[in-house]
Amino acid sequence: MKKLILFTLSLSVLLISCSKKDDPKPPSELVGEWHHVASNGDRSRIIFQDNFAFAHILTSPGNNSAYTMLKGTYTADKQTFHIKLRSKIVQEQGKPQVESLYSEQLYANASYVIDGDELSISHSADPATDPGKVTLTFQRALSFGDDTR
């Protein structure tokens, strides 16, 4: 009987230690949609999803029907993130949408800080020629049910 109890306990410990680890999750404060308006009026939206999907949408002032969207995946911790782009979608006014494979890096050597509803991303503008950092500030999008503004 003692052997059976010992075997059962050993098997329980083995099963617990070999169980699947929880799937990793991105930092919850980063997940969501963020907006930035550049000094020239260009508008950027970046979206970090909880399944590690990423999108960056850029529109020019006065022309909301034309845009460029970069899509990919990201990894993140509490201070840095890395984005791996996979596709680029270009929609020009009055023309068909064009999607192509795209593998350039976005926000090289990026770090971030979140303060309330503000996301500051510091990254290398061009790591090959300029080691300095550029900081962009995004505002968290307001959400009304399924409608995000």
mmCIF file of C-alpha atoms in Angstrom:
data_model
loop_
_atom_site.group_PDB
_atom_site.id
_atom_site.type_symbol
_atom_site.label_atom_id
_atom_site.label_comp_id
_atom_site.label_asym_id
_atom_site.label_seq_id
_atom_site.Cartn_x
_atom_site.Cartn_y
_atom_site.Cartn_z
ATOM 1 C CA MET A 1 0.000 0.000 0.000
ATOM 2 C CA LYS A 2 2.853 2.370 0.838
ATOM 3 C CA LYS A 3 4.383 1.690 -2.578
ATOM 4 C CA LEU A 4 1.072 2.546 -4.279
ATOM 5 C CA ILE A 5 0.784 5.829 -2.360
ATOM 6 C CA LEU A 6 4.424 6.688 -3.115
ATOM 7 C CA PHE A 7 3.912 5.851 -6.803
ATOM 8 C CA THR A 8 0.735 7.989 -6.944
ATOM 9 C CA LEU A 9 2.483 10.957 -5.320
ATOM 10 C CA SER A 10 5.490 10.621 -7.639
ATOM 11 C CA LEU A 11 3.221 10.471 -10.680
ATOM 12 C CA SER A 12 1.299 13.563 -9.496
ATOM 13 C CA VAL A 13 4.506 15.562 -9.047
ATOM 14 C CA LEU A 14 5.737 14.447 -12.474
ATOM 15 C CA LEU A 15 2.483 15.430 -14.195
ATOM 16 C CA ILE A 16 2.389 18.832 -12.498
ATOM 17 C CA SER A 17 6.005 19.615 -13.394
ATOM 18 C CA CYS A 18 5.493 18.535 -17.020
ATOM 19 C CA SER A 19 2.225 20.393 -17.560
ATOM 20 C CA LYS A 20 2.084 23.001 -20.292
ATOM 21 C CA LYS A 21 3.207 26.441 -19.190
ATOM 22 C CA ASP A 22 0.763 29.304 -19.607
ATOM 23 C CA ASP A 23 0.992 30.949 -23.001
ATOM 24 C CA PRO A 24 2.995 34.183 -22.802
ATOM 25 C CA LYS A 25 0.983 37.385 -22.812
ATOM 26 C CA PRO A 26 2.121 40.857 -23.830
ATOM 27 C CA PRO A 27 2.181 43.614 -21.218
ATOM 28 C CA SER A 28 -1.511 44.465 -20.800
ATOM 29 C CA GLU A 29 -0.908 48.219 -20.653
ATOM 30 C CA LEU A 30 0.598 48.131 -24.186
ATOM 31 C CA VAL A 31 -2.334 46.268 -25.775
ATOM 32 C CA GLY A 32 -4.748 48.545 -27.602
ATOM 33 C CA GLU A 33 -4.910 51.264 -30.226
ATOM 34 C CA TRP A 34 -2.748 54.380 -30.024
ATOM 35 C CA HIS A 35 -2.891 57.595 -32.117
ATOM 36 C CA HIS A 36 -0.218 60.137 -33.087
ATOM 37 C CA VAL A 37 -0.506 63.318 -35.174
ATOM 38 C CA ALA A 38 2.779 64.567 -36.675
ATOM 39 C CA SER A 39 3.595 68.256 -37.044
ATOM 40 C CA ASN A 40 2.912 67.995 -40.810
ATOM 41 C CA GLY A 41 -0.578 66.604 -40.118
ATOM 42 C CA ASP A 42 0.155 62.950 -40.944
ATOM 43 C CA ARG A 43 -1.842 60.675 -38.682
ATOM 44 C CA SER A 44 -0.524 57.367 -37.334
ATOM 45 C CA ARG A 45 -2.419 54.636 -35.555
ATOM 46 C CA ILE A 46 -0.620 51.698 -34.037
ATOM 47 C CA ILE A 47 -2.423 48.660 -32.731
ATOM 48 C CA PHE A 48 -0.908 46.102 -30.365
ATOM 49 C CA GLN A 49 -3.216 43.090 -30.031
ATOM 50 C CA ASP A 50 -3.113 40.577 -27.185
ATOM 51 C CA ASN A 51 -2.283 37.774 -29.667
ATOM 52 C CA PHE A 52 0.972 39.640 -30.581
ATOM 53 C CA ALA A 53 -0.450 40.930 -33.887
ATOM 54 C CA PHE A 54 0.615 44.466 -34.780
ATOM 55 C CA ALA A 55 -0.617 47.075 -37.283
ATOM 56 C CA HIS A 56 0.611 50.578 -38.132
ATOM 57 C CA ILE A 57 -1.725 52.748 -40.235
ATOM 58 C CA LEU A 58 -0.585 56.062 -41.723
ATOM 59 C CA THR A 59 -2.937 58.585 -43.353
ATOM 60 C CA SER A 60 -2.141 62.019 -44.779
ATOM 61 C CA PRO A 61 -4.069 65.142 -43.812
ATOM 62 C CA GLY A 62 -7.263 65.742 -45.770
ATOM 63 C CA ASN A 63 -7.218 62.306 -47.425
ATOM 64 C CA ASN A 64 -8.682 59.611 -45.175
ATOM 65 C CA SER A 65 -9.448 57.301 -48.104
ATOM 66 C CA ALA A 66 -5.729 56.854 -48.873
ATOM 67 C CA TYR A 67 -3.528 55.056 -46.361
ATOM 68 C CA THR A 68 -0.569 52.774 -45.833
ATOM 69 C CA MET A 69 -0.858 49.874 -43.392
ATOM 70 C CA LEU A 70 2.042 47.792 -42.115
ATOM 71 C CA LYS A 71 1.112 44.484 -40.493
ATOM 72 C CA GLY A 72 3.156 42.004 -38.522
ATOM 73 C CA THR A 73 3.850 40.620 -35.087
ATOM 74 C CA TYR A 74 5.622 41.905 -32.008
ATOM 75 C CA THR A 75 7.325 40.754 -28.857
ATOM 76 C CA ALA A 76 7.406 42.939 -25.755
ATOM 77 C CA ASP A 77 8.376 43.148 -22.156
ATOM 78 C CA LYS A 78 7.837 45.944 -19.635
ATOM 79 C CA GLN A 79 10.283 48.358 -21.353
ATOM 80 C CA THR A 80 11.071 47.286 -24.919
ATOM 81 C CA PHE A 81 9.422 45.784 -27.971
ATOM 82 C CA HIS A 82 10.485 44.382 -31.325
ATOM 83 C CA ILE A 83 8.269 44.401 -34.412
ATOM 84 C CA LYS A 84 8.563 41.914 -37.263
ATOM 85 C CA LEU A 85 6.669 43.247 -40.274
ATOM 86 C CA ARG A 86 5.097 40.834 -42.730
ATOM 87 C CA SER A 87 2.999 42.854 -45.163
ATOM 88 C CA LYS A 88 2.374 46.343 -46.495
ATOM 89 C CA ILE A 89 -1.014 47.458 -47.785
ATOM 90 C CA VAL A 90 -1.257 50.657 -49.829
ATOM 91 C CA GLN A 91 -4.598 52.234 -50.675
ATOM 92 C CA GLU A 92 -4.406 55.257 -52.961
ATOM 93 C CA GLN A 93 -7.508 57.325 -53.617
ATOM 94 C CA GLY A 94 -9.432 55.965 -56.598
ATOM 95 C CA LYS A 95 -7.117 52.967 -57.084
ATOM 96 C CA PRO A 96 -7.304 49.314 -56.056
ATOM 97 C CA GLN A 97 -5.680 48.313 -52.782
ATOM 98 C CA VAL A 98 -2.225 46.731 -53.196
ATOM 99 C CA GLU A 99 -0.789 44.295 -50.640
ATOM 100 C CA SER A 100 2.807 43.081 -50.735
ATOM 101 C CA LEU A 101 5.267 41.216 -48.544
ATOM 102 C CA TYR A 102 7.260 43.605 -46.407
ATOM 103 C CA SER A 103 10.109 42.817 -44.060
ATOM 104 C CA GLU A 104 11.722 46.087 -42.998
ATOM 105 C CA GLN A 105 12.169 46.850 -39.315
ATOM 106 C CA LEU A 106 9.902 49.383 -37.688
ATOM 107 C CA TYR A 107 10.983 51.338 -34.609
ATOM 108 C CA ALA A 108 14.529 49.934 -34.405
ATOM 109 C CA ASN A 109 15.925 49.474 -30.883
ATOM 110 C CA ALA A 110 12.587 50.600 -29.466
ATOM 111 C CA SER A 111 11.825 51.226 -25.839
ATOM 112 C CA TYR A 112 8.588 52.571 -24.457
ATOM 113 C CA VAL A 113 7.054 54.246 -21.439
ATOM 114 C CA ILE A 114 3.335 54.404 -20.677
ATOM 115 C CA ASP A 115 2.075 57.215 -18.479
ATOM 116 C CA GLY A 116 -1.694 57.052 -18.112
ATOM 117 C CA ASP A 117 -3.134 57.247 -21.640
ATOM 118 C CA GLU A 118 0.152 58.357 -23.226
ATOM 119 C CA LEU A 119 2.634 56.008 -24.928
ATOM 120 C CA SER A 120 6.134 57.362 -25.634
ATOM 121 C CA ILE A 121 8.210 55.283 -28.052
ATOM 122 C CA SER A 122 11.935 55.992 -28.322
ATOM 123 C CA HIS A 123 13.696 54.384 -31.271
ATOM 124 C CA SER A 124 16.641 54.774 -33.620
ATOM 125 C CA ALA A 125 15.647 56.869 -36.619
ATOM 126 C CA ASP A 126 18.161 55.058 -38.831
ATOM 127 C CA PRO A 127 20.423 52.685 -36.888
ATOM 128 C CA ALA A 128 22.891 52.450 -39.797
ATOM 129 C CA THR A 129 23.553 56.190 -40.071
ATOM 130 C CA ASP A 130 22.200 57.837 -36.913
ATOM 131 C CA PRO A 131 22.630 56.224 -33.498
ATOM 132 C CA GLY A 132 20.466 58.928 -31.874
ATOM 133 C CA LYS A 133 16.969 58.271 -30.629
ATOM 134 C CA VAL A 134 13.678 59.766 -31.798
ATOM 135 C CA THR A 135 10.704 59.856 -29.440
ATOM 136 C CA LEU A 136 7.104 59.705 -30.660
ATOM 137 C CA THR A 137 4.159 60.246 -28.339
ATOM 138 C CA PHE A 138 0.861 58.447 -28.918
ATOM 139 C CA GLN A 139 -2.478 58.831 -27.149
ATOM 140 C CA ARG A 140 -4.608 55.812 -26.252
ATOM 141 C CA ALA A 141 -7.710 55.624 -28.439
ATOM 142 C CA LEU A 142 -11.017 56.083 -26.673
ATOM 143 C CA SER A 143 -13.279 53.089 -27.008
ATOM 144 C CA PHE A 144 -17.081 53.137 -27.069
ATOM 145 C CA GLY A 145 -18.184 49.500 -27.207
ATOM 146 C CA ASP A 146 -17.097 48.218 -30.609
ATOM 147 C CA ASP A 147 -16.383 51.733 -31.944
ATOM 148 C CA THR A 148 -12.832 52.981 -31.380
ATOM 149 C CA ARG A 149 -12.057 56.664 -31.945
#
